[in-house]
mmCIF file of C-alpha atoms in Angstrom:
data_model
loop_
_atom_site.group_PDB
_atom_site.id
_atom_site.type_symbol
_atom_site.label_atom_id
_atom_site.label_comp_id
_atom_site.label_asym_id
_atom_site.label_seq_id
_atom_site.Cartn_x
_atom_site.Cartn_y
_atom_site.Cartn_z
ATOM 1 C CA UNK A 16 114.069 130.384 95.103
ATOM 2 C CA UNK A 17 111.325 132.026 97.015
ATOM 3 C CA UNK A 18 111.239 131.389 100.929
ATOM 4 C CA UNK A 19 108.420 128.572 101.816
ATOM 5 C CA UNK A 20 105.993 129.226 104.974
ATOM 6 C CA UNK A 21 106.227 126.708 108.295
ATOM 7 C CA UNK A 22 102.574 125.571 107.682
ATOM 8 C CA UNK A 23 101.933 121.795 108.441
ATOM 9 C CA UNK A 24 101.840 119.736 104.999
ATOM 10 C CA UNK A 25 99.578 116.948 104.508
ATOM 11 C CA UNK A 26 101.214 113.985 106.182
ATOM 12 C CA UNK A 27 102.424 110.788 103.655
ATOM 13 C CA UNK A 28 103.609 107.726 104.490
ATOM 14 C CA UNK A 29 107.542 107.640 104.826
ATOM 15 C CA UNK A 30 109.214 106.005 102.353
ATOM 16 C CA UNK A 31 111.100 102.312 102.969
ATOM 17 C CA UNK A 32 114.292 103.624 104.207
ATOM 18 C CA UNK A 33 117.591 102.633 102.400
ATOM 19 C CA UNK A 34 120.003 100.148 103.795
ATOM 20 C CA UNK A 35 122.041 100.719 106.883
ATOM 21 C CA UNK A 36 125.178 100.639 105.522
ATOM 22 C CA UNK A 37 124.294 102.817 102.675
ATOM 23 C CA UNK A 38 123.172 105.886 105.389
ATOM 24 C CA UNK A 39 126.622 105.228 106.529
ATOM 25 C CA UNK A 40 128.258 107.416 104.280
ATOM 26 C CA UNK A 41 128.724 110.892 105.944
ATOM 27 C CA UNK A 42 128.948 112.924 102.660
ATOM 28 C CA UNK A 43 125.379 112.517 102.325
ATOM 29 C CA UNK A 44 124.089 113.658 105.539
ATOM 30 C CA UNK A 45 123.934 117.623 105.978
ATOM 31 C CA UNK A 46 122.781 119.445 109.285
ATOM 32 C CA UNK A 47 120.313 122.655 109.392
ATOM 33 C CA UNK A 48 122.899 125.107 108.166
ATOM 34 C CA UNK A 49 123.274 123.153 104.939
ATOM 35 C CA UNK A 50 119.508 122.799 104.643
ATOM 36 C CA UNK A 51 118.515 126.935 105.423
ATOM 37 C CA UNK A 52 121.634 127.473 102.638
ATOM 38 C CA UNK A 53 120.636 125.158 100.046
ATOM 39 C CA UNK A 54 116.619 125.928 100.530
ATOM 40 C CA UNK A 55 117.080 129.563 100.773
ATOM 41 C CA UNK A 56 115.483 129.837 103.899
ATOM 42 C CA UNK A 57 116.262 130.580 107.382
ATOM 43 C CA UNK A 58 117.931 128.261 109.585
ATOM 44 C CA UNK A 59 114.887 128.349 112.180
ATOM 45 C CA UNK A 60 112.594 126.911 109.729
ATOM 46 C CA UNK A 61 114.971 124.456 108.599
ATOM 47 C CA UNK A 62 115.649 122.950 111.800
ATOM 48 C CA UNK A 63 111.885 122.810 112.191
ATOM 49 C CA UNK A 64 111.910 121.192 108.516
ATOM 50 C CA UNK A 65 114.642 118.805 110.144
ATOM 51 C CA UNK A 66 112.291 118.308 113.689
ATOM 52 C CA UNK A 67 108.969 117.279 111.259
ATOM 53 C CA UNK A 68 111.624 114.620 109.878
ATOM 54 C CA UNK A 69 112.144 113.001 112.776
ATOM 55 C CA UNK A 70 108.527 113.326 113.713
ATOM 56 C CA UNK A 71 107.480 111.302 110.542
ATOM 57 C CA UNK A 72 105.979 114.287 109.233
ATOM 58 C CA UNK A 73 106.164 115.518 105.681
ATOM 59 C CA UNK A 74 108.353 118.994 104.469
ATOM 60 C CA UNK A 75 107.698 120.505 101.247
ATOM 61 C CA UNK A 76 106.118 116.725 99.927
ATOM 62 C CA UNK A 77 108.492 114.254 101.610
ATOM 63 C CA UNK A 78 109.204 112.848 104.920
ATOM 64 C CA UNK A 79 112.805 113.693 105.093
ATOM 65 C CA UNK A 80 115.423 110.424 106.459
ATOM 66 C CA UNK A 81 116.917 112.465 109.480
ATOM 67 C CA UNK A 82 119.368 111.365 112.597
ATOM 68 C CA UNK A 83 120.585 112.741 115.579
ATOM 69 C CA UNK A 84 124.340 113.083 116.673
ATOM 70 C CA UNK A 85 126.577 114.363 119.706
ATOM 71 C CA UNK A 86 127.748 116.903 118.594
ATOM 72 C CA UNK A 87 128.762 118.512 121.833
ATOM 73 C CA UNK A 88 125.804 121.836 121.289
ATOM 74 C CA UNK A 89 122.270 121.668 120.456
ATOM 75 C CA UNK A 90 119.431 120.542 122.337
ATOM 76 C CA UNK A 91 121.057 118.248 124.714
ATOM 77 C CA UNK A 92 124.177 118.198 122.979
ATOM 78 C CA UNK A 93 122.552 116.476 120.029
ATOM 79 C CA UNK A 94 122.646 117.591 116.783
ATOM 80 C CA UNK A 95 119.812 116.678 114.168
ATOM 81 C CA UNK A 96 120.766 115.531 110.134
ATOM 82 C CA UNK A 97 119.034 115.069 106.934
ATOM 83 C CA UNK A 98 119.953 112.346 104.279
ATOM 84 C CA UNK A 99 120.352 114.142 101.268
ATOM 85 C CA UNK A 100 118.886 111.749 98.980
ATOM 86 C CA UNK A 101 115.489 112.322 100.989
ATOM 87 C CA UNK A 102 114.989 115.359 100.220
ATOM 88 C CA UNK A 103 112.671 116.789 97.327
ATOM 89 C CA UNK A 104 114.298 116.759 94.036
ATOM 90 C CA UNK A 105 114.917 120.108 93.276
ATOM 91 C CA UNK A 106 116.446 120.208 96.139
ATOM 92 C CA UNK A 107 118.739 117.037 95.642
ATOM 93 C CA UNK A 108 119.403 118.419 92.012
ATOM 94 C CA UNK A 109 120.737 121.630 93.304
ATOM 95 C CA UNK A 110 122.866 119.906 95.871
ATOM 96 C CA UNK A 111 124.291 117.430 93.404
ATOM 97 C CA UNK A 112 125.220 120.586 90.781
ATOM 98 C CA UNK A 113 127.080 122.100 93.319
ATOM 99 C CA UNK A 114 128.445 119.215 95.021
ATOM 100 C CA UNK A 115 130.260 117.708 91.673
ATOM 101 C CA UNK A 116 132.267 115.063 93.881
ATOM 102 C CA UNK A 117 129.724 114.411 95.728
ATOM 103 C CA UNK A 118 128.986 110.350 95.850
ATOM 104 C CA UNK A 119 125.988 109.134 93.874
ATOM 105 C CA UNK A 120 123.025 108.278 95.160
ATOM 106 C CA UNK A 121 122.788 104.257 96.645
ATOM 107 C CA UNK A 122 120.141 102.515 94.481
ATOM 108 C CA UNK A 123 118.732 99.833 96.027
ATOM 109 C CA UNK A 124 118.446 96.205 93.634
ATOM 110 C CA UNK A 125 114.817 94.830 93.713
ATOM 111 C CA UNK A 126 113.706 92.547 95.467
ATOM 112 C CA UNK A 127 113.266 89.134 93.688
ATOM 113 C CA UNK A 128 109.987 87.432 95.151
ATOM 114 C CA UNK A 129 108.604 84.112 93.842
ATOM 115 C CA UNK A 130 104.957 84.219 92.073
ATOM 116 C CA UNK A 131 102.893 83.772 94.774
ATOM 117 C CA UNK A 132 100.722 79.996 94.728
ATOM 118 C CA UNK A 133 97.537 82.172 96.435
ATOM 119 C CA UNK A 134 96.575 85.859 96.144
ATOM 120 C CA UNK A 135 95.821 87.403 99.806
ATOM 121 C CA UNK A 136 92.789 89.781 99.000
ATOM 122 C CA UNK A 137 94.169 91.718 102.034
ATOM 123 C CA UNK A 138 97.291 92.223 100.686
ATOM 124 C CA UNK A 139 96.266 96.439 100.576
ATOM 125 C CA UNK A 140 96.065 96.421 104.648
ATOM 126 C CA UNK A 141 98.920 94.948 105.276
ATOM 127 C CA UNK A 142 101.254 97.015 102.797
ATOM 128 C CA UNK A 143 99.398 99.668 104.938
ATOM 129 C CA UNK A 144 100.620 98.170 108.316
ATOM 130 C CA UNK A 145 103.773 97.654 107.491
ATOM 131 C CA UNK A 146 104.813 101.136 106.294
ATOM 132 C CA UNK A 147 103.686 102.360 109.353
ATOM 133 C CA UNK A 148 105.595 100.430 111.253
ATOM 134 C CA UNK A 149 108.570 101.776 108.446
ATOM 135 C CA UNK A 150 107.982 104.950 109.098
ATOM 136 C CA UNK A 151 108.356 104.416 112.869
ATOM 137 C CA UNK A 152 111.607 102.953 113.035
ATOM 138 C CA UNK A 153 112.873 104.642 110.104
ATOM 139 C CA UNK A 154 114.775 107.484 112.237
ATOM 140 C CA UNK A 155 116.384 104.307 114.422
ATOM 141 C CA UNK A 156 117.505 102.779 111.466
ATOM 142 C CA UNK A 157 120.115 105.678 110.486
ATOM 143 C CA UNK A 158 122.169 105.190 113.714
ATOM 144 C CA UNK A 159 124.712 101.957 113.422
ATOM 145 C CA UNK A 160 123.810 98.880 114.945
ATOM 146 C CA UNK A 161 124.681 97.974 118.713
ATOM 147 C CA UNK A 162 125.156 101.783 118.913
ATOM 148 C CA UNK A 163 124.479 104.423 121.799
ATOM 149 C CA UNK A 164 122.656 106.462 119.483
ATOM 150 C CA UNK A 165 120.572 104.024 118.113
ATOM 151 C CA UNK A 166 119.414 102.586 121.163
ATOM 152 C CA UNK A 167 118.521 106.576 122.393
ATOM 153 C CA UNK A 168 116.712 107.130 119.163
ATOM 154 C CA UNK A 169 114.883 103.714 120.268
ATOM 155 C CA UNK A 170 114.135 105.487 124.040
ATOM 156 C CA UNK A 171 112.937 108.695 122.047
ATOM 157 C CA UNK A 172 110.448 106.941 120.113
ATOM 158 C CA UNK A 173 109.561 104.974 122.437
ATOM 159 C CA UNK A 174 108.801 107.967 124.822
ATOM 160 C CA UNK A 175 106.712 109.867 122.211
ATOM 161 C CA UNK A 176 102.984 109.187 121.712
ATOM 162 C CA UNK A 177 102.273 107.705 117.676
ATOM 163 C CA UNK A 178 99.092 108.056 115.593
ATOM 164 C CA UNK A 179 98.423 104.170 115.712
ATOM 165 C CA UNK A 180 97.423 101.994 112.671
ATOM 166 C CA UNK A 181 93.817 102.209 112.976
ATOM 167 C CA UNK A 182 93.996 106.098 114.431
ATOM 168 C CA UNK A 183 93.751 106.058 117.876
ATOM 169 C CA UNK A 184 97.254 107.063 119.543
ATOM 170 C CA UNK A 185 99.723 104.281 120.707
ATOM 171 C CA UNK A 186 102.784 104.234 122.224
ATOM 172 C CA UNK A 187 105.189 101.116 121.541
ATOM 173 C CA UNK A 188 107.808 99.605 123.734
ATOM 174 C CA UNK A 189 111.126 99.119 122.869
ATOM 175 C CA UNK A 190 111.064 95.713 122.752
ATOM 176 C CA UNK A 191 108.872 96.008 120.359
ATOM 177 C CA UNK A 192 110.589 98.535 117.952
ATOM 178 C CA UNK A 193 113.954 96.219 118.678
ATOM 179 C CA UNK A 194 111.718 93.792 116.866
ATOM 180 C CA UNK A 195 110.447 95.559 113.920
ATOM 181 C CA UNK A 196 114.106 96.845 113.123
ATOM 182 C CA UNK A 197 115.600 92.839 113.422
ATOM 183 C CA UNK A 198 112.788 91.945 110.877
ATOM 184 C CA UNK A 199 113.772 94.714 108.818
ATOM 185 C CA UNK A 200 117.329 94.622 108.911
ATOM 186 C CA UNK A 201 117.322 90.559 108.469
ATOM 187 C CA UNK A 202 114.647 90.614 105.298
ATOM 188 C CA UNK A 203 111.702 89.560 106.238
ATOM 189 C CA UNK A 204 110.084 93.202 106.582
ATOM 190 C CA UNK A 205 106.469 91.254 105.502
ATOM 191 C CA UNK A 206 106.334 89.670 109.130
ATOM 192 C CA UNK A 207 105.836 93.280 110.458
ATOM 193 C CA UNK A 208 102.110 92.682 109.412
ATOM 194 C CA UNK A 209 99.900 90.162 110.366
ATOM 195 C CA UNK A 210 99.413 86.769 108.256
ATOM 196 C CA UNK A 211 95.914 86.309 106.751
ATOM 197 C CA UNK A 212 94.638 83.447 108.374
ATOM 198 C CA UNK A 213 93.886 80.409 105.639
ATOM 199 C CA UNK A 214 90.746 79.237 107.319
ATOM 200 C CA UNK A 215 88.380 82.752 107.193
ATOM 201 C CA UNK A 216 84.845 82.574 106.236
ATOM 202 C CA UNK A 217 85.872 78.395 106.408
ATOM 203 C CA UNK A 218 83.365 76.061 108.882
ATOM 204 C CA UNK A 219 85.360 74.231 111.983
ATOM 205 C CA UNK A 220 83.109 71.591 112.020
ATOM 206 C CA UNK A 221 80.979 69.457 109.452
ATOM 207 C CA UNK A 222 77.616 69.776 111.964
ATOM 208 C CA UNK A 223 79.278 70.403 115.402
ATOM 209 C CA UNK A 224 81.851 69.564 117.325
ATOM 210 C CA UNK A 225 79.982 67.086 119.596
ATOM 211 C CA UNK A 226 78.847 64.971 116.183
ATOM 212 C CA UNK A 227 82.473 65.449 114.375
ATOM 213 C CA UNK A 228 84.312 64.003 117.709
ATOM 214 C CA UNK A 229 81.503 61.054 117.945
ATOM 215 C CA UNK A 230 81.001 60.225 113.925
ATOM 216 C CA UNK A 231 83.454 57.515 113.017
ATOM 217 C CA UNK A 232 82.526 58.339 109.552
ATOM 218 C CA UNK A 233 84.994 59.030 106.481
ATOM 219 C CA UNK A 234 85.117 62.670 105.725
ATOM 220 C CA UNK A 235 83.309 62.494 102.621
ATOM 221 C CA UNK A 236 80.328 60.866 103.877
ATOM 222 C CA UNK A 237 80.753 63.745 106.970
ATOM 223 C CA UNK A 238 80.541 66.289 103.710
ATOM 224 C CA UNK A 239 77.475 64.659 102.797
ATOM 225 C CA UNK A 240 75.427 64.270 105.840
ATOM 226 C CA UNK A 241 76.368 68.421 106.589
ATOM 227 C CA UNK A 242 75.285 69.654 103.220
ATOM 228 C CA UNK A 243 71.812 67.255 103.574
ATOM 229 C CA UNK A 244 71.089 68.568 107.152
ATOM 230 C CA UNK A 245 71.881 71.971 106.373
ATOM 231 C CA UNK A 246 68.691 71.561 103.509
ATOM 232 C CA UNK A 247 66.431 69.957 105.624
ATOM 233 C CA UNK A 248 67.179 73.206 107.944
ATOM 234 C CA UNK A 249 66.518 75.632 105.037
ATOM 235 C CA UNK A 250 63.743 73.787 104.014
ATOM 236 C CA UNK A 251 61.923 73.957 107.753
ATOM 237 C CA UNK A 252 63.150 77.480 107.988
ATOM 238 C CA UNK A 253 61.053 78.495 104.732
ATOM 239 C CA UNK A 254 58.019 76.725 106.349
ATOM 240 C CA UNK A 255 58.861 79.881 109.398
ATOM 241 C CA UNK A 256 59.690 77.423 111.859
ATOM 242 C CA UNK A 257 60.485 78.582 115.303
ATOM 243 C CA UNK A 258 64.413 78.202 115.995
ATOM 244 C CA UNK A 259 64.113 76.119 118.964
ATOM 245 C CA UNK A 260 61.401 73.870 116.491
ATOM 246 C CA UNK A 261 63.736 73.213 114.033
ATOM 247 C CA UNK A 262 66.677 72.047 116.322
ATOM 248 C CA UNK A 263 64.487 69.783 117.483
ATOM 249 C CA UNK A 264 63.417 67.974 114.364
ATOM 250 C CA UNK A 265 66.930 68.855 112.797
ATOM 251 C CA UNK A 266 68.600 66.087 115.365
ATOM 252 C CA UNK A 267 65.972 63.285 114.608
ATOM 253 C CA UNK A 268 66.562 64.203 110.976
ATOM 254 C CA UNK A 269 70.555 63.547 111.732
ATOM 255 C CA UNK A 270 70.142 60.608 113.232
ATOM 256 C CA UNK A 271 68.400 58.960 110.542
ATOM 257 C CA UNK A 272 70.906 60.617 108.267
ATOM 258 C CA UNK A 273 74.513 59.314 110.287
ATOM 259 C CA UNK A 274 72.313 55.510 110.458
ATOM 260 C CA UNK A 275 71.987 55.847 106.665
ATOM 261 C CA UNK A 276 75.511 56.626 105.627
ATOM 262 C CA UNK A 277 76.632 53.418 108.295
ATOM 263 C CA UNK A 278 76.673 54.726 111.558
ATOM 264 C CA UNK A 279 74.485 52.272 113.260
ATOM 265 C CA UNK A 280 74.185 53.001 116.749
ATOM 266 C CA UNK A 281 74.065 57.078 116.027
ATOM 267 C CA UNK A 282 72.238 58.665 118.892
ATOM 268 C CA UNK A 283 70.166 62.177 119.260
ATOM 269 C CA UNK A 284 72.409 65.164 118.533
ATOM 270 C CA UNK A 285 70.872 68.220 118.006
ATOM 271 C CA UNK A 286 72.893 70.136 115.468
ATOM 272 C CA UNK A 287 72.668 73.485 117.327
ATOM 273 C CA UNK A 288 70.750 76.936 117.487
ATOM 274 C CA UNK A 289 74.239 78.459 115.812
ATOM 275 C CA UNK A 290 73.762 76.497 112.846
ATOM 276 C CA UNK A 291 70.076 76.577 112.937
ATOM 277 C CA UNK A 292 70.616 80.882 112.917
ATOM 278 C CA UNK A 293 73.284 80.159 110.640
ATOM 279 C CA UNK A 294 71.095 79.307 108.105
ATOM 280 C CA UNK A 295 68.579 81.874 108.902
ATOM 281 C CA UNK A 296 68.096 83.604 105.482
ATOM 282 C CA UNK A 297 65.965 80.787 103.791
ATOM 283 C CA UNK A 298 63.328 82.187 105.826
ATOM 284 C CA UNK A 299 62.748 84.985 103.069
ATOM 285 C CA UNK A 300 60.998 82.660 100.482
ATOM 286 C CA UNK A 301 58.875 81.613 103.472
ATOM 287 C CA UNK A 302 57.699 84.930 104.679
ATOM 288 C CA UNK A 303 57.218 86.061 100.535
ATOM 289 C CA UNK A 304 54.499 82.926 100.648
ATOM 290 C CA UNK A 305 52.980 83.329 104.119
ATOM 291 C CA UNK A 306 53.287 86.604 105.587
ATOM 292 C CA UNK A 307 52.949 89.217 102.384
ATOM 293 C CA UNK A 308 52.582 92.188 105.297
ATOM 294 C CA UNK A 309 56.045 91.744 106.685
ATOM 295 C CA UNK A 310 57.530 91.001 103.029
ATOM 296 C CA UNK A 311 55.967 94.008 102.068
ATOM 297 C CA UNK A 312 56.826 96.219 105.274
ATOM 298 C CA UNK A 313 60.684 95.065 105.851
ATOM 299 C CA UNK A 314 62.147 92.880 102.988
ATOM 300 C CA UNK A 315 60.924 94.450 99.373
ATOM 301 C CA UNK A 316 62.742 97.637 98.267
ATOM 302 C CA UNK A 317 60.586 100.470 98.555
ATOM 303 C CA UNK A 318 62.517 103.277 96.773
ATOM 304 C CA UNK A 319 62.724 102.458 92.539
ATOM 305 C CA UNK A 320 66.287 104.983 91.135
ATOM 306 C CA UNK A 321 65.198 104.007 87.627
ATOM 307 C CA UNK A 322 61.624 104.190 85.173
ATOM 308 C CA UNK A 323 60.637 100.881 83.404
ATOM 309 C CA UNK A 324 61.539 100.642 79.697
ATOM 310 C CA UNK A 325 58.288 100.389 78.310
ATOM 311 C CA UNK A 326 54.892 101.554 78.906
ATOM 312 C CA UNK A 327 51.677 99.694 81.023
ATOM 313 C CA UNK A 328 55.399 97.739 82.527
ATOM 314 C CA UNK A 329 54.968 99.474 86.221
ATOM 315 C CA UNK A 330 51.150 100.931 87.030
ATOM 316 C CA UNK A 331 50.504 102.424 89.877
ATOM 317 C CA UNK A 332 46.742 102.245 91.306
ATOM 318 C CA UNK A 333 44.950 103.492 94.372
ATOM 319 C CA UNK A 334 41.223 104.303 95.295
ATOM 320 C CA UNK A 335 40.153 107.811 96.282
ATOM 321 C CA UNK A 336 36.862 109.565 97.580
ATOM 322 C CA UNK A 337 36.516 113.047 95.381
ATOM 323 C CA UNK A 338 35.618 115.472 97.524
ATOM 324 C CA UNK A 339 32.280 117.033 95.087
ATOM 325 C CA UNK A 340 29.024 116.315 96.677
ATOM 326 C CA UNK A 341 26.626 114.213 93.769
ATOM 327 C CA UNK A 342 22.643 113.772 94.542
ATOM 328 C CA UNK A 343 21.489 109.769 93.987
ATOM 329 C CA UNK A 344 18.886 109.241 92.396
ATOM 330 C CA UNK A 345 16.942 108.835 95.328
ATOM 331 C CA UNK A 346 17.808 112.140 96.696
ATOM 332 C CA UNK A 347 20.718 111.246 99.373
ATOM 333 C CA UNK A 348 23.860 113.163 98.639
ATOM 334 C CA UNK A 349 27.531 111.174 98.198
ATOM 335 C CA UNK A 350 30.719 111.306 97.068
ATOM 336 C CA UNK A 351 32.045 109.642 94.343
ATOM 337 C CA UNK A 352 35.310 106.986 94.035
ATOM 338 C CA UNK A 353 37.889 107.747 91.635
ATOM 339 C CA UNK A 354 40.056 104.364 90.493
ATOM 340 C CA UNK A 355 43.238 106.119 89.630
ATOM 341 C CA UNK A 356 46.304 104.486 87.845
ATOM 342 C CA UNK A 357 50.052 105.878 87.234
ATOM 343 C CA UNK A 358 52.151 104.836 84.395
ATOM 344 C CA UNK A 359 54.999 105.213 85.530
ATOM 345 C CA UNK A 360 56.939 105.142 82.023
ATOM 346 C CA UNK A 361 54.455 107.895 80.385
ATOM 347 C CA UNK A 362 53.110 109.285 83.456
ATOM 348 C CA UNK A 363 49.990 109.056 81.647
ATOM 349 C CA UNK A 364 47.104 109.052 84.009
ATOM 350 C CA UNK A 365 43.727 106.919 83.944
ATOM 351 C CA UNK A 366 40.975 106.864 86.071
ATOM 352 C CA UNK A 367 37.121 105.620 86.821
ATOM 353 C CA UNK A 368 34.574 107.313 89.000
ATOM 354 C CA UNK A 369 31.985 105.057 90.474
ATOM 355 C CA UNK A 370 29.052 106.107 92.512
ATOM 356 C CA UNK A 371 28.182 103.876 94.636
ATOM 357 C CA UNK A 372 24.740 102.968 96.811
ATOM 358 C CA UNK A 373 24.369 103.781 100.523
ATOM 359 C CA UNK A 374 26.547 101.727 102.118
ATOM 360 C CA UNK A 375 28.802 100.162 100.084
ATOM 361 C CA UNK A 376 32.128 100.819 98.857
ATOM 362 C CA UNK A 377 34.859 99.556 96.278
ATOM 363 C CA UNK A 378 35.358 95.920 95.446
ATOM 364 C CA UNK A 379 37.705 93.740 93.490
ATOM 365 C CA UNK A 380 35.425 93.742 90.446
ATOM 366 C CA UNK A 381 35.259 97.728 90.236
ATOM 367 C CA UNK A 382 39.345 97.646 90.854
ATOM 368 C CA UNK A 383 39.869 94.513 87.994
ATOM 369 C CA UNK A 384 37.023 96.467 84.856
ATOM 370 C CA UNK A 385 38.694 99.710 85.810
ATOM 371 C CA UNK A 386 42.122 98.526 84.631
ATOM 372 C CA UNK A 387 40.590 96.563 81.610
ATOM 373 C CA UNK A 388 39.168 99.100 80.791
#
C-alpha cells in the first residue's frame, strides 16, 4: 500500500459510537505502532491520524473511535488508541486477515421505535444536533463509567474550544457533557436535541388576550367572532385604511359582534395594532384598485423568464419622436411620432407615424386606431 500524505480531509460527522461495554474489549483497540504497521506508514503520521480522532476530525474518510490510557510514557504519561472497527475498511479487512482469532466485530440490534402519531418537519435539524453532540462525547464514551479516565477525557473536552452547531465556536461545561453522555448511555439519545414546540405558526389568543380573559363565551362562538373580525379587518385594509383607523372601527365592530353571539354587556376593546398589521397583506387588492402607480412601481413583477405561447398574447407599445425633420404644409418644420408595438412571441414589429399640428401631441385615439390597425 502506498504511504498517504498528512493533509486535512474534509471533516464528516462521527458516527453514533457503539455501546460501552462493547469498546470494552481490549483486543480491539490498537495504539500508533499497530496503526503506522498495518497502514504502511510512519508512526508520526499515525499518531497524528490517532490525534485528528480524538479531535473529531476525519482520517483517510472516517472519524476514527480513539481513547486515551496511562500508560506510564507519552504525552503526559497517556497513551492514545484506536477502535479497530472504526477504521476504514480496507484497513479493518487487512487487520481481520491477519488477526484470524481476532473477536468479531459487535453489531449493534436496531432500534425498535413506534410509528410516530405526527411527523416533525424538523426532524433533519435535529438528527443534525444530535450527532454533534455524538461526536463530542464520543471520545468520553470509550473510557468505563465512574472512571478516572473518563472523567479526564470529560476535563479535556471540556478545555478545548468546539465548532458549535450553528458555526460559531463554543466551549461546553462538563456538566453539560455529563448530561449528554447519561442521555446517551440511558436511551433516550433524541433528548440531546430540542423538542419542536406543538403550538408554532398557532395564534395564543382568539382576538387578544384582554377580550379572551373578559369573553365568557364558549370557544366556538370565540372561533367565530375571531374569524368575522379578522374580515371586517381585511376588508377595511383593502379600502387602504390607516392602521390606527382601522383599530378604531375594528373594536366598535367587536362589540357589536361579542353582543350578537350573547355577550350582553360587552364593552369597547380594540383588537390591537398587532392583529390589525397582522393582517396587513389584504391591502394588495386595495392598492391594485386605487393606487395603480405604487402597484405598478413595488408589487407587479417586472422581470418576465418566459415568452407567451401565442402571438398578439403580450404587446409591447410606446410612443416615440423620430428624429427626421418633415415641412407642414404650412411651412413650419416638425418631427414626426412613431406608435411602436413589440410582439413579444414573434418579435414582429408594428408601427404608425403621425404628424401632428403645432402644438399638440399624442392622444388615446391615435394610441387605440394604431393598434386596430
Amino acid at each position: 500500500m502506498s504511504k498517504h500524505s498528512s493533509r486535512l480531509a474534509i471533516q464528516q460527522p462521527a458516527p453514533c459510537p457503539a455501546v460501552p461495554a462493547e469498546l470494552a474489549d481490549e483486543a480491539l483497540w490498537m495504539g500508533s505502532a499497530g496503526l503506522a504497521k498495518l497502514a504502511e506508514i510512519d508512526e508520526s503520521n499515525a499518531s497524528k491520524a490517532l490525534l485528528r480522532g480524538m479531535n473529531g476530525k476525519a482520517w483517510r474518510g472516517n472519524v476514527l473511535t480513539v481513547r486515551s490510557i496511562d500508560m506510564g510514557k507519552g504525552r503526559g504519561g497517556k497513551s492514545l488508541q484506536v477502535y479497530v472497527p472504526s477504521l476504514p475498511a480496507d484497513l479493518r479487512d487487512t487487520w481481520h486477515t491477519i488477526k484470524k482469532s481476532a473477536p468479531a466485530e459487535p453489531v449493534s440490534a436496531p432500534i425498535q421505535r413506534p410509528m410516530p402519531t405526527h411527523f416533525d418537519l424538523s426532524i433533519g435539524t435535529r438528527v443534525a444536533e444530535m450527532r454533534w453532540k455524538l461526536a463530542i462525547v464520543a471520545p468520553a464514551l470509550a473510557q468505563p463509567k465512574r472512571s478516572e479516565a473518563r472523567a479526564a477525557m470529560l476535563r479535556e473536552i471540556a478545555a478545548r474550544e468546539h465548532k458549535g452547531f450553528h458555526g460559531k465556536p463554543v466551549q461546553i461545561a462538563v456538566d453539560t457533557l455529563r448530561d449528554w453522555l447519561s442521555k446517551i448511555e440511558t436511551n433516550n439519545e433524541q433528548q440531546l436535541a430540542r423538542r419542536h414546540r406543538a403550538d408554532i405558526g398557532k395564534p395564543r389568543y382568539f382576538v387578544n388576550a384582554e377580550w379572551d380573559k373578559a369573553c365568557p363565551l364558549q370557544e366556538f362562538e370565540r372561533r367565530q367572532i375571531s374569524a368575522d373580525i379578522a374580515l371586517y379587518i381585511r376588508g377595511l385594509h383593502k379600502g387602504l385604511c390607516p392602521a390606527r383607523k382601522i383599530n378604531s372601527l375594528a373594536s366598535a365592530e367587536l362589540q357589536r359582534l361579542s353582543r350578537e353571539a350573547g355577550w350582553l354587556d360587552a364593552g369597547l376593546i380594540k383588537p390591537g395594532l398587532f392583529l390589525v398589521r397582522k393582517l396587513k397583506s389584504s391591502r394588495l387588492p386595495g392598492i391594485r384598485e386605487f393606487d395603480a402607480k405604487l402597484f405598478h412601481d413595488t408589487y407587479r413583477p417586472s422581470i418576465h423568464r418566459c415568452r407567451p405561447d401565442w402571438p398578439m398574447e403580450i404587446v409591447y407599445g410606446d410612443v416615440h419622436p423620430d428624429d427626421i425633420l418633415v415641412r407642414r404644409k404650412d411651412g413650419t418644420t416638425a418631427t414626426s411620432r412613431m406608435i411602436a408595438w413589440l410582439d413579444l412571441c414573434t418579435n414582429d414589429f408594428f408601427y404608425t407615424l403621425i404628424l401632428l399640428p403645432e402644438g399638440k401631441s399624442v392622444t388615446q385615439a391615435h394610441i387605440i386606431a394604431s393598434f386596430i390597425e
